[in-house]
Amino acid sequence: MSVTPVPGSKCRAFGASVADMAASERPLPPGRRGFPVIGETLSFARNSRQFGEQRRQRYGPIFRTHLFGQPTIVMSGADAMQFVFKNEHRYFSAVWPYSTRKLLGEQSLSVQCDPTHMQRRKLLRQAFAPKVLAAYVPEMERIARIHLAKWRAEGRFAWCSRLADFTYHLACSLIVGDERLLGLADTFQTWIQGLFSLPVPLPWARFGRAQRARAELIGGIEMTVRERLRDGISPGARDALSVLLSASDEHGEKLSVKELCDQLLTLLFAGHDTSSSALASFCLLVAQHPKVLSRLRAEQSGADLDGPLAIDMVERMPYLGQVVREVLRLVPPVGGGFRTVLTPCEFAGYRIPKGWRVHYQIHSTHRNDAHFAEPDSFDPDRFGPERAEDRHTRFALVPFGGGPRICIGMEFARIEMLVLGSLLLRDYQWDIEPDQDLTIDSMPVPRPRSGLIVRFRPRAS
Ligand code: HEM
């Protein structure tokens, strides 16, 4: 998902009766409450990554704090990730604020709870099956080429917003299968801006404007869904909508039109900012590391890439794959996730009380030197066959989360990065303009503060 969810309401406390007696005798993790009422929310909201990193150095991989009005335990490190992911639905449940739930829709995968959540995931996963993803590649290439040509014509621009246009275009075409939604790009932004706002339903307030934007977006999506139903469902995987219209669960049940609209809007949201943040980090880090860039270019020259891209070609770029993995490790688009504690439990000798929040931190886990050598440096070779640092410890590399809520679009995102990356490396040159502020702002997703101003031109042959 594009934004770290903040705590709000939770799924039904399911299986919450198995209290762990030993847990109640353990101490709480170290940490502080911060200011009355707001706790340490301001420091967290200012920079969640720095917040986690500073406290991890002070207290270790598990500490307590108070965020968004809730006592919260923050965890990082591979063992903690494994503990949180493996105990989803048992000790923990995903939690979202009221405004997010209302704007995503009650039938969105992100807010659904077990057992509905697992049933819907099974069904939605059909739109991201390997064969279906392979069928998306030509459309990804077509859209990438449209945007590359625009950037070439522009010559100099702030790349982050252009990359967001690209991932939105891709999502409109490949998720909903309707480019008319491109005309609602501003409405989509208004809706996104309300997702984590105060739930004030007044027409001029962020939330009120986002509610109207949601109605417009759902209206557009529903029109497409109804047109497809009227015209008859054609076989084949044109886009996620075409797959989902034919998909049914093990009882033969299909998604209702209302639920389909909520799920498509969720996929548009979840796959848009996250991917554009990852692409911006890729473009920046590669430009800052000329040796990596020349190895990438050499791989492209030797990869026999004549003709349109196909999934087997995309998979024939192992070094580009390593670079993408390293980008997602060093600058994970999602900083972490929140859960509510359904059942008291203990971890690393500390008590985790029922009703508290748990925040798992991806960024701090990726920067842990117990898992990665020199974790602050950009070093794609760490994922090469000789070192394979990601294979040493399970759950050390978790840019897409883990367990029952692991990102459903992770392969889609990876292929999208490989397709655009390959075309960029083969045919274009980009130079980062000097005198710009490249500090990474982490909210809602990491991006250079300046917007990443570049000069863009075709590569000299
Ligand atoms: C580089 C790009 C992406 C990153 C880093 C990313 C990361 C994540 C993470 C960390 C989660 C888990 C959140 C949690 O534990 O609460 C997640 C969930 C999710 N992601 Fe992604 N994501 C990306 C792209 C996408 C794309 C392209 C799509 C769809 C087209 C997508 C759809 C979803 C959905 C629907 C969920 C919720 C899954 C559930 O609750 O069962 N994501 N993503």
Short mmCIF file of C-alpha atoms and ligand atoms in Angstrom, two decimals:
data_model
loop_
_atom_site.label_atom_id
_atom_site.label_comp_id
_atom_site.label_asym_id
_atom_site.label_seq_id
_atom_site.Cartn_x
_atom_site.Cartn_y
_atom_site.Cartn_z
CA MET A 1 0.00 0.00 0.00
CA SER A 2 1.20 3.47 -0.64
CA VAL A 3 0.89 4.93 2.82
CA THR A 4 1.64 3.49 6.23
CA PRO A 5 -1.77 2.96 7.78
CA VAL A 6 -2.37 4.61 11.13
CA PRO A 7 -4.40 2.94 13.85
CA GLY A 8 -8.14 3.36 14.01
CA SER A 9 -10.77 0.68 14.08
CA LYS A 10 -10.09 -3.00 13.94
CA CYS A 11 -11.50 -6.20 12.59
CA ARG A 12 -13.64 -8.34 14.89
CA ALA A 13 -11.47 -9.83 17.66
CA PHE A 14 -11.42 -13.35 16.38
CA GLY A 15 -9.86 -16.16 18.41
CA ALA A 16 -8.98 -13.64 21.12
CA SER A 17 -9.74 -15.87 24.06
CA VAL A 18 -6.41 -17.72 24.33
CA ALA A 19 -4.71 -15.35 26.75
CA ASP A 20 -1.09 -16.24 27.38
CA MET A 21 -0.69 -16.32 31.18
CA ALA A 22 3.11 -16.12 31.12
CA ALA A 23 2.95 -12.96 29.00
CA SER A 24 1.26 -10.93 31.77
CA GLU A 25 4.32 -11.40 34.02
CA ARG A 26 6.79 -10.00 31.51
CA PRO A 27 7.91 -6.35 31.53
CA LEU A 28 6.75 -3.93 28.86
CA PRO A 29 9.38 -3.06 26.25
CA PRO A 30 11.58 -0.01 27.02
CA GLY A 31 10.47 3.38 25.68
CA ARG A 32 8.49 6.45 26.62
CA ARG A 33 4.99 7.75 26.28
CA GLY A 34 5.94 11.24 25.12
CA PHE A 35 3.57 14.19 25.53
CA PRO A 36 0.10 13.83 27.08
CA VAL A 37 -2.58 12.86 24.52
CA ILE A 38 -0.42 13.08 21.38
CA GLY A 39 2.43 10.97 22.73
CA GLU A 40 5.22 10.89 20.13
CA THR A 41 2.92 11.25 17.11
CA LEU A 42 4.49 14.47 15.86
CA SER A 43 8.03 13.03 15.65
CA PHE A 44 6.63 9.93 13.95
CA ALA A 45 4.58 11.91 11.42
CA ARG A 46 7.54 14.20 10.67
CA ASN A 47 9.82 11.32 9.72
CA SER A 48 8.75 7.79 10.60
CA ARG A 49 12.03 6.31 9.36
CA GLN A 50 14.23 8.56 11.47
CA PHE A 51 11.84 8.05 14.40
CA GLY A 52 12.25 4.26 14.18
CA GLU A 53 15.98 4.35 13.55
CA GLN A 54 16.83 6.69 16.46
CA ARG A 55 14.80 4.64 18.92
CA ARG A 56 16.09 1.34 17.62
CA GLN A 57 19.60 2.57 18.36
CA ARG A 58 18.56 3.70 21.83
CA TYR A 59 16.30 0.83 22.92
CA GLY A 60 16.92 -2.06 20.53
CA PRO A 61 14.58 -3.73 18.03
CA ILE A 62 11.47 -3.53 20.21
CA PHE A 63 10.28 -0.43 22.09
CA ARG A 64 7.08 1.18 23.26
CA THR A 65 5.67 4.59 22.43
CA HIS A 66 2.31 6.34 22.01
CA LEU A 67 1.08 7.11 18.48
CA PHE A 68 -2.24 8.45 17.17
CA GLY A 69 -3.81 8.22 20.62
CA GLN A 70 -2.81 4.58 21.16
CA PRO A 71 -0.11 2.86 23.19
CA THR A 72 2.06 1.25 20.54
CA ILE A 73 4.88 -1.28 20.39
CA VAL A 74 7.29 -0.76 17.51
CA MET A 75 9.25 -3.74 16.24
CA SER A 76 11.95 -4.32 13.67
CA GLY A 77 14.33 -7.10 12.66
CA ALA A 78 13.72 -10.40 10.89
CA ASP A 79 12.51 -12.27 14.01
CA ALA A 80 9.98 -9.53 14.78
CA MET A 81 8.73 -9.51 11.17
CA GLN A 82 8.26 -13.26 11.30
CA PHE A 83 6.42 -12.98 14.63
CA VAL A 84 4.01 -10.32 13.33
CA PHE A 85 3.38 -11.90 9.92
CA LYS A 86 2.94 -15.44 11.21
CA ASN A 87 0.52 -14.34 13.91
CA GLU A 88 -1.81 -12.26 11.72
CA HIS A 89 -5.41 -13.17 12.67
CA ARG A 90 -4.11 -15.03 15.78
CA TYR A 91 -2.52 -12.31 17.93
CA PHE A 92 -2.83 -9.41 15.48
CA SER A 93 -5.25 -7.87 13.04
CA ALA A 94 -4.80 -5.09 10.45
CA VAL A 95 -6.15 -1.74 11.56
CA TRP A 96 -7.09 1.42 9.64
CA PRO A 97 -8.41 4.82 10.67
CA TYR A 98 -12.07 5.64 10.07
CA SER A 99 -11.38 7.97 7.12
CA THR A 100 -9.31 5.31 5.30
CA ARG A 101 -11.96 2.63 5.79
CA LYS A 102 -14.72 4.92 4.55
CA LEU A 103 -12.79 6.08 1.52
CA LEU A 104 -11.40 2.68 0.51
CA GLY A 105 -14.87 1.17 0.98
CA GLU A 106 -16.07 -1.46 3.45
CA GLN A 107 -15.50 -4.20 0.87
CA SER A 108 -11.89 -3.33 0.14
CA LEU A 109 -9.38 -6.16 0.65
CA SER A 110 -7.31 -3.96 2.93
CA VAL A 111 -10.10 -3.56 5.47
CA GLN A 112 -11.63 -7.02 5.15
CA CYS A 113 -10.99 -9.48 7.98
CA ASP A 114 -10.78 -13.23 8.15
CA PRO A 115 -12.41 -15.38 6.85
CA THR A 116 -13.65 -12.99 4.09
CA HIS A 117 -10.15 -11.57 3.66
CA MET A 118 -8.57 -14.92 2.81
CA GLN A 119 -11.41 -15.88 0.43
CA ARG A 120 -11.16 -12.57 -1.41
CA ARG A 121 -7.38 -12.74 -1.63
CA LYS A 122 -7.66 -16.14 -3.29
CA LEU A 123 -10.04 -14.69 -5.83
CA LEU A 124 -8.14 -11.45 -6.46
CA ARG A 125 -4.83 -13.30 -6.80
CA GLN A 126 -6.14 -14.70 -10.09
CA ALA A 127 -5.55 -11.25 -11.62
CA PHE A 128 -1.84 -11.53 -10.68
CA ALA A 129 -1.17 -15.17 -11.64
CA PRO A 130 2.08 -15.71 -13.61
CA LYS A 131 0.28 -16.32 -16.94
CA VAL A 132 -1.84 -13.22 -16.49
CA LEU A 133 1.19 -11.09 -15.61
CA ALA A 134 2.92 -12.34 -18.76
CA ALA A 135 -0.07 -11.12 -20.79
CA TYR A 136 0.24 -7.63 -19.21
CA VAL A 137 3.84 -7.09 -20.44
CA PRO A 138 3.04 -5.78 -23.99
CA GLU A 139 0.64 -3.19 -22.55
CA MET A 140 3.23 -2.17 -19.94
CA GLU A 141 5.72 -1.65 -22.76
CA ARG A 142 3.21 0.33 -24.86
CA ILE A 143 2.44 2.70 -22.00
CA ALA A 144 6.09 3.02 -20.98
CA ARG A 145 6.99 4.05 -24.55
CA ILE A 146 4.26 6.73 -24.56
CA HIS A 147 5.68 8.28 -21.39
CA LEU A 148 9.31 7.95 -22.50
CA ALA A 149 8.46 9.85 -25.70
CA LYS A 150 6.76 12.60 -23.65
CA TRP A 151 9.77 12.92 -21.35
CA ARG A 152 12.09 13.04 -24.33
CA ALA A 153 10.06 15.89 -25.82
CA GLU A 154 10.09 17.78 -22.52
CA GLY A 155 13.85 17.43 -21.95
CA ARG A 156 13.95 18.80 -18.40
CA PHE A 157 11.39 18.12 -15.66
CA ALA A 158 10.73 17.00 -12.09
CA TRP A 159 10.54 13.25 -12.58
CA CYS A 160 8.56 12.13 -9.51
CA SER A 161 5.24 13.56 -10.71
CA ARG A 162 5.86 12.18 -14.22
CA LEU A 163 6.56 8.73 -12.78
CA ALA A 164 3.32 8.98 -10.80
CA ASP A 165 1.48 9.79 -14.08
CA PHE A 166 3.09 6.71 -15.62
CA THR A 167 2.07 4.32 -12.80
CA TYR A 168 -1.44 5.80 -12.73
CA HIS A 169 -1.77 5.28 -16.48
CA LEU A 170 -0.54 1.71 -16.12
CA ALA A 171 -2.98 1.00 -13.28
CA CYS A 172 -5.95 2.53 -15.18
CA SER A 173 -5.15 0.39 -18.22
CA LEU A 174 -4.11 -2.85 -16.60
CA ILE A 175 -6.29 -2.89 -13.49
CA VAL A 176 -9.56 -1.28 -14.64
CA GLY A 177 -8.87 -1.53 -18.36
CA ASP A 178 -10.22 1.92 -19.11
CA GLU A 179 -8.08 4.89 -20.08
CA ARG A 180 -11.06 7.22 -19.61
CA LEU A 181 -10.06 7.16 -15.92
CA LEU A 182 -7.00 9.21 -16.90
CA GLY A 183 -9.40 12.14 -17.08
CA LEU A 184 -10.04 11.63 -13.34
CA ALA A 185 -6.36 11.93 -12.31
CA ASP A 186 -7.00 15.10 -10.26
CA THR A 187 -10.04 13.53 -8.63
CA PHE A 188 -7.87 10.52 -7.74
CA GLN A 189 -5.35 12.84 -6.04
CA THR A 190 -8.12 14.56 -4.05
CA TRP A 191 -9.34 11.13 -2.92
CA ILE A 192 -5.82 10.02 -1.90
CA GLN A 193 -5.28 13.20 0.09
CA GLY A 194 -8.34 12.38 2.19
CA LEU A 195 -7.33 8.83 3.05
CA PHE A 196 -5.45 9.82 6.20
CA SER A 197 -7.29 13.05 6.99
CA LEU A 198 -9.48 13.90 9.98
CA PRO A 199 -12.92 12.46 9.23
CA VAL A 200 -14.73 15.81 9.00
CA PRO A 201 -17.54 15.28 6.45
CA LEU A 202 -17.89 18.99 5.53
CA PRO A 203 -17.77 19.84 1.81
CA TRP A 204 -14.66 22.05 2.13
CA ALA A 205 -12.72 19.71 4.47
CA ARG A 206 -10.19 17.23 3.04
CA PHE A 207 -12.34 14.28 4.02
CA GLY A 208 -15.51 15.81 2.59
CA ARG A 209 -13.78 16.55 -0.72
CA ALA A 210 -12.34 13.04 -0.78
CA GLN A 211 -15.82 11.56 -0.23
CA ARG A 212 -17.08 13.40 -3.30
CA ALA A 213 -13.98 12.28 -5.23
CA ARG A 214 -14.64 8.68 -4.21
CA ALA A 215 -18.21 8.89 -5.50
CA GLU A 216 -16.92 10.17 -8.85
CA LEU A 217 -14.21 7.51 -9.12
CA ILE A 218 -16.56 4.69 -8.16
CA GLY A 219 -19.05 6.09 -10.71
CA GLY A 220 -16.38 5.90 -13.45
CA ILE A 221 -15.28 2.39 -12.48
CA GLU A 222 -18.86 1.14 -12.20
CA MET A 223 -19.66 2.47 -15.66
CA THR A 224 -16.76 0.43 -17.09
CA VAL A 225 -17.80 -2.69 -15.17
CA ARG A 226 -21.41 -2.42 -16.38
CA GLU A 227 -20.32 -1.82 -19.99
CA ARG A 228 -18.15 -4.94 -19.87
CA LEU A 229 -21.02 -6.98 -18.41
CA ARG A 230 -23.36 -5.69 -21.10
CA ASP A 231 -20.91 -6.42 -23.92
CA GLY A 232 -20.20 -9.92 -22.64
CA ILE A 233 -17.06 -11.10 -20.91
CA SER A 234 -14.38 -11.98 -23.41
CA PRO A 235 -11.94 -14.73 -22.51
CA GLY A 236 -8.28 -13.86 -21.97
CA ALA A 237 -6.43 -11.62 -19.58
CA ARG A 238 -6.64 -8.11 -21.00
CA ASP A 239 -6.59 -6.51 -17.58
CA ALA A 240 -7.43 -7.31 -13.94
CA LEU A 241 -11.10 -6.44 -14.50
CA SER A 242 -11.49 -9.00 -17.28
CA VAL A 243 -9.93 -11.68 -15.05
CA LEU A 244 -12.06 -10.74 -12.04
CA LEU A 245 -15.31 -10.70 -14.03
CA SER A 246 -14.77 -14.37 -14.85
CA ALA A 247 -13.28 -15.34 -11.48
CA SER A 248 -15.25 -17.15 -8.80
CA ASP A 249 -14.41 -18.61 -5.40
CA GLU A 250 -14.53 -22.28 -4.38
CA HIS A 251 -18.33 -22.05 -3.93
CA GLY A 252 -18.74 -20.64 -7.44
CA GLU A 253 -19.54 -17.16 -6.02
CA LYS A 254 -18.53 -14.11 -8.06
CA LEU A 255 -17.79 -10.61 -6.76
CA SER A 256 -20.81 -8.29 -6.76
CA VAL A 257 -20.50 -5.12 -8.87
CA LYS A 258 -20.30 -3.05 -5.67
CA GLU A 259 -17.48 -5.12 -4.22
CA LEU A 260 -15.67 -5.27 -7.56
CA CYS A 261 -15.63 -1.44 -7.63
CA ASP A 262 -14.20 -1.24 -4.08
CA GLN A 263 -11.54 -3.84 -4.90
CA LEU A 264 -10.51 -2.14 -8.16
CA LEU A 265 -10.22 1.22 -6.41
CA THR A 266 -8.06 -0.42 -3.71
CA LEU A 267 -5.77 -1.91 -6.34
CA LEU A 268 -5.48 1.48 -8.08
CA PHE A 269 -4.52 3.09 -4.77
CA ALA A 270 -2.18 0.36 -3.55
CA GLY A 271 -0.26 0.06 -6.79
CA HIS A 272 0.19 3.68 -7.73
CA ASP A 273 2.30 5.75 -5.32
CA THR A 274 4.29 2.75 -4.08
CA SER A 275 5.50 1.89 -7.57
CA SER A 276 6.23 5.49 -8.55
CA SER A 277 8.29 5.96 -5.37
CA ALA A 278 10.27 2.79 -6.16
CA LEU A 279 10.89 3.97 -9.73
CA ALA A 280 12.04 7.41 -8.57
CA SER A 281 14.51 5.77 -6.14
CA PHE A 282 15.72 3.51 -8.95
CA CYS A 283 16.34 6.45 -11.32
CA LEU A 284 18.10 8.45 -8.60
CA LEU A 285 20.30 5.67 -7.20
CA VAL A 286 21.34 4.37 -10.61
CA ALA A 287 22.32 7.88 -11.75
CA GLN A 288 24.35 8.33 -8.55
CA HIS A 289 26.25 5.04 -9.09
CA PRO A 290 27.91 5.13 -12.54
CA LYS A 291 29.50 1.67 -12.15
CA VAL A 292 26.10 0.12 -11.49
CA LEU A 293 24.69 2.04 -14.47
CA SER A 294 27.37 0.78 -16.86
CA ARG A 295 26.88 -2.84 -15.69
CA LEU A 296 23.15 -2.44 -16.22
CA ARG A 297 23.70 -1.08 -19.71
CA ALA A 298 26.12 -3.89 -20.53
CA GLU A 299 23.53 -6.45 -19.43
CA GLN A 300 20.93 -4.83 -21.67
CA SER A 301 23.28 -4.89 -24.69
CA GLY A 302 24.00 -8.58 -24.18
CA ALA A 303 20.41 -9.62 -23.50
CA ASP A 304 19.25 -10.09 -27.10
CA LEU A 305 16.32 -7.73 -26.73
CA ASP A 306 15.20 -7.14 -30.30
CA GLY A 307 11.45 -6.92 -30.81
CA PRO A 308 8.71 -6.35 -28.27
CA LEU A 309 9.44 -7.22 -24.64
CA ALA A 310 8.02 -10.48 -23.35
CA ILE A 311 8.05 -11.99 -19.88
CA ASP A 312 10.96 -14.37 -20.66
CA MET A 313 13.11 -11.40 -21.77
CA VAL A 314 12.20 -9.48 -18.66
CA GLU A 315 13.33 -12.45 -16.60
CA ARG A 316 16.64 -12.55 -18.49
CA MET A 317 18.06 -9.49 -16.74
CA PRO A 318 19.42 -10.86 -13.46
CA TYR A 319 21.53 -7.81 -12.62
CA LEU A 320 18.60 -5.44 -13.18
CA GLY A 321 16.61 -7.72 -10.85
CA GLN A 322 19.34 -7.39 -8.19
CA VAL A 323 19.34 -3.60 -8.55
CA VAL A 324 15.55 -3.44 -8.18
CA ARG A 325 15.76 -5.58 -5.04
CA GLU A 326 18.48 -3.36 -3.58
CA VAL A 327 16.43 -0.21 -4.35
CA LEU A 328 13.46 -1.71 -2.50
CA ARG A 329 15.71 -2.65 0.44
CA LEU A 330 17.40 0.72 0.77
CA VAL A 331 14.32 2.90 0.17
CA PRO A 332 11.25 0.74 0.82
CA PRO A 333 8.17 2.61 -0.47
CA VAL A 334 6.11 1.38 2.50
CA GLY A 335 7.77 2.08 5.84
CA GLY A 336 5.78 -0.54 7.74
CA GLY A 337 2.30 -1.49 8.89
CA PHE A 338 0.04 -1.22 11.94
CA ARG A 339 -1.79 -4.03 13.68
CA THR A 340 -4.05 -4.17 16.70
CA VAL A 341 -3.34 -6.76 19.41
CA LEU A 342 -6.20 -9.26 19.65
CA THR A 343 -4.63 -11.55 22.25
CA PRO A 344 -1.97 -10.70 24.83
CA CYS A 345 1.33 -12.29 23.88
CA GLU A 346 5.06 -11.89 24.42
CA PHE A 347 8.01 -11.35 22.16
CA ALA A 348 11.73 -11.25 23.01
CA GLY A 349 10.85 -11.46 26.71
CA TYR A 350 8.50 -8.46 26.60
CA ARG A 351 4.77 -8.23 27.18
CA ILE A 352 2.46 -7.15 24.36
CA PRO A 353 -0.86 -6.23 25.95
CA LYS A 354 -4.24 -6.78 24.32
CA GLY A 355 -5.75 -3.66 22.74
CA TRP A 356 -2.35 -2.02 22.10
CA ARG A 357 -1.08 -1.34 18.59
CA VAL A 358 1.94 -2.99 17.04
CA HIS A 359 3.85 -1.16 14.33
CA TYR A 360 6.21 -3.32 12.28
CA GLN A 361 9.01 -1.36 10.62
CA ILE A 362 10.31 -2.40 7.23
CA HIS A 363 12.84 0.39 6.92
CA SER A 364 14.65 -0.37 10.21
CA THR A 365 14.65 -4.08 9.42
CA HIS A 366 16.36 -3.41 6.10
CA ARG A 367 18.98 -1.21 7.78
CA ASN A 368 19.90 -3.80 10.42
CA ASP A 369 23.58 -4.77 10.18
CA ALA A 370 22.81 -8.19 11.61
CA HIS A 371 21.00 -8.93 8.33
CA PHE A 372 22.89 -6.91 5.70
CA ALA A 373 26.57 -5.96 5.36
CA GLU A 374 27.02 -2.16 5.50
CA PRO A 375 23.24 -1.74 5.34
CA ASP A 376 23.31 2.00 4.56
CA SER A 377 25.22 1.57 1.31
CA PHE A 378 23.72 0.91 -2.12
CA ASP A 379 25.27 -2.40 -3.13
CA PRO A 380 23.27 -4.55 -5.58
CA ASP A 381 26.00 -7.22 -5.43
CA ARG A 382 24.73 -8.20 -2.01
CA PHE A 383 21.92 -10.01 -3.88
CA GLY A 384 24.21 -11.65 -6.44
CA PRO A 385 24.65 -15.44 -6.43
CA GLU A 386 27.91 -15.28 -4.40
CA ARG A 387 26.64 -13.27 -1.45
CA ALA A 388 22.86 -13.76 -1.67
CA GLU A 389 22.36 -11.82 1.58
CA ASP A 390 18.59 -12.09 1.25
CA ARG A 391 18.83 -15.87 1.57
CA HIS A 392 20.71 -15.84 4.93
CA THR A 393 17.82 -14.78 7.12
CA ARG A 394 14.14 -15.24 6.33
CA PHE A 395 12.04 -12.09 6.76
CA ALA A 396 15.11 -9.79 6.65
CA LEU A 397 14.03 -8.42 3.24
CA VAL A 398 10.34 -7.53 3.43
CA PRO A 399 9.53 -4.56 1.12
CA PHE A 400 6.17 -6.17 0.35
CA GLY A 401 5.32 -7.17 3.93
CA GLY A 402 4.61 -10.84 4.68
CA GLY A 403 2.15 -13.44 5.89
CA PRO A 404 -1.55 -13.40 4.96
CA ARG A 405 -1.41 -9.71 4.02
CA ILE A 406 1.70 -9.79 1.87
CA CYS A 407 1.36 -7.42 -1.09
CA ILE A 408 -0.89 -8.95 -3.73
CA GLY A 409 0.68 -6.84 -6.49
CA MET A 410 4.35 -7.50 -5.76
CA GLU A 411 5.09 -9.34 -9.00
CA PHE A 412 3.13 -6.75 -10.98
CA ALA A 413 5.28 -4.02 -9.38
CA ARG A 414 8.52 -5.91 -9.99
CA ILE A 415 7.72 -6.48 -13.68
CA GLU A 416 6.64 -2.85 -14.11
CA MET A 417 10.04 -1.76 -12.77
CA LEU A 418 11.91 -4.20 -14.99
CA VAL A 419 10.02 -3.09 -18.12
CA LEU A 420 10.51 0.65 -17.59
CA GLY A 421 14.08 0.07 -16.32
CA SER A 422 15.03 -1.93 -19.40
CA LEU A 423 13.64 0.64 -21.87
CA LEU A 424 15.27 3.52 -20.00
CA LEU A 425 18.66 1.85 -19.84
CA ARG A 426 18.70 0.86 -23.48
CA ASP A 427 17.59 4.11 -25.07
CA TYR A 428 17.88 7.06 -22.68
CA GLN A 429 20.28 9.12 -20.66
CA TRP A 430 19.27 11.12 -17.60
CA ASP A 431 21.35 13.56 -15.60
CA ILE A 432 20.37 14.77 -12.16
CA GLU A 433 20.37 18.56 -12.16
CA PRO A 434 22.77 20.06 -9.59
CA ASP A 435 21.58 22.42 -6.82
CA GLN A 436 18.44 20.61 -5.85
CA ASP A 437 17.34 19.22 -2.48
CA LEU A 438 17.53 15.44 -2.78
CA THR A 439 16.66 14.83 0.89
CA ILE A 440 14.17 11.98 0.98
CA ASP A 441 10.80 12.95 2.45
CA SER A 442 9.13 9.80 3.70
CA MET A 443 5.45 10.79 3.85
CA PRO A 444 3.31 9.56 2.22
CA VAL A 445 5.97 7.60 0.29
CA PRO A 446 9.71 8.32 0.01
CA ARG A 447 10.59 10.87 -2.65
CA PRO A 448 13.36 13.43 -3.10
CA ARG A 449 12.13 16.79 -1.78
CA SER A 450 12.92 18.58 -5.06
CA GLY A 451 10.80 16.13 -7.06
CA LEU A 452 13.97 14.84 -8.80
CA ILE A 453 14.76 17.36 -11.51
CA VAL A 454 16.54 15.73 -14.45
CA ARG A 455 17.73 16.40 -17.97
CA PHE A 456 16.45 13.62 -20.18
CA ARG A 457 17.57 12.76 -23.69
CA PRO A 458 18.02 9.81 -26.03
CA ARG A 459 21.30 7.95 -25.67
CA ALA A 460 23.88 8.65 -28.32
CA SER A 461 24.15 5.47 -30.39
C1 HEM B 1 6.94 -1.28 -5.24
C2 HEM B 1 5.63 -1.34 -5.14
C3 HEM B 1 4.87 -1.86 -3.93
C4 HEM B 1 5.26 -1.99 -2.62
C5 HEM B 1 6.60 -1.66 -2.00
C6 HEM B 1 4.12 -2.52 -1.88
C7 HEM B 1 4.13 -2.83 -0.53
C8 HEM B 1 3.08 -3.40 0.16
C9 HEM B 1 3.11 -3.76 1.56
C10 HEM B 1 4.30 -3.58 2.50
C11 HEM B 1 1.90 -4.29 1.87
C12 HEM B 1 1.48 -4.88 3.22
C13 HEM B 1 0.82 -3.83 4.11
C14 HEM B 1 0.51 -4.38 5.51
O1 HEM B 1 1.15 -5.33 5.98
O2 HEM B 1 -0.37 -3.79 6.15
C15 HEM B 1 1.09 -4.24 0.68
C16 HEM B 1 -0.22 -4.67 0.60
C17 HEM B 1 -0.99 -4.58 -0.54
N1 HEM B 1 -0.55 -4.22 -1.81
FE1 HEM B 1 1.28 -3.57 -2.32
N2 HEM B 1 3.09 -2.71 -2.76
C18 HEM B 1 3.50 -2.34 -4.03
C19 HEM B 1 2.77 -2.40 -5.20
C20 HEM B 1 1.49 -2.88 -5.29
C21 HEM B 1 0.76 -3.03 -6.53
C22 HEM B 1 1.32 -2.72 -7.93
C23 HEM B 1 -0.50 -3.46 -6.19
C24 HEM B 1 -1.67 -3.79 -7.08
C25 HEM B 1 -1.73 -3.60 -8.36
C26 HEM B 1 -0.53 -3.62 -4.74
C27 HEM B 1 -1.63 -4.05 -4.02
C28 HEM B 1 -1.64 -4.29 -2.65
C29 HEM B 1 -2.81 -4.70 -1.91
C30 HEM B 1 -4.21 -4.87 -2.47
C31 HEM B 1 -2.41 -4.89 -0.59
C32 HEM B 1 -3.28 -5.32 0.59
C33 HEM B 1 -3.17 -6.82 0.75
C34 HEM B 1 -4.01 -7.38 1.89
O3 HEM B 1 -4.39 -6.64 2.80
O4 HEM B 1 -4.27 -8.59 1.84
N3 HEM B 1 0.69 -3.26 -4.24
N4 HEM B 1 1.84 -3.70 -0.36
#
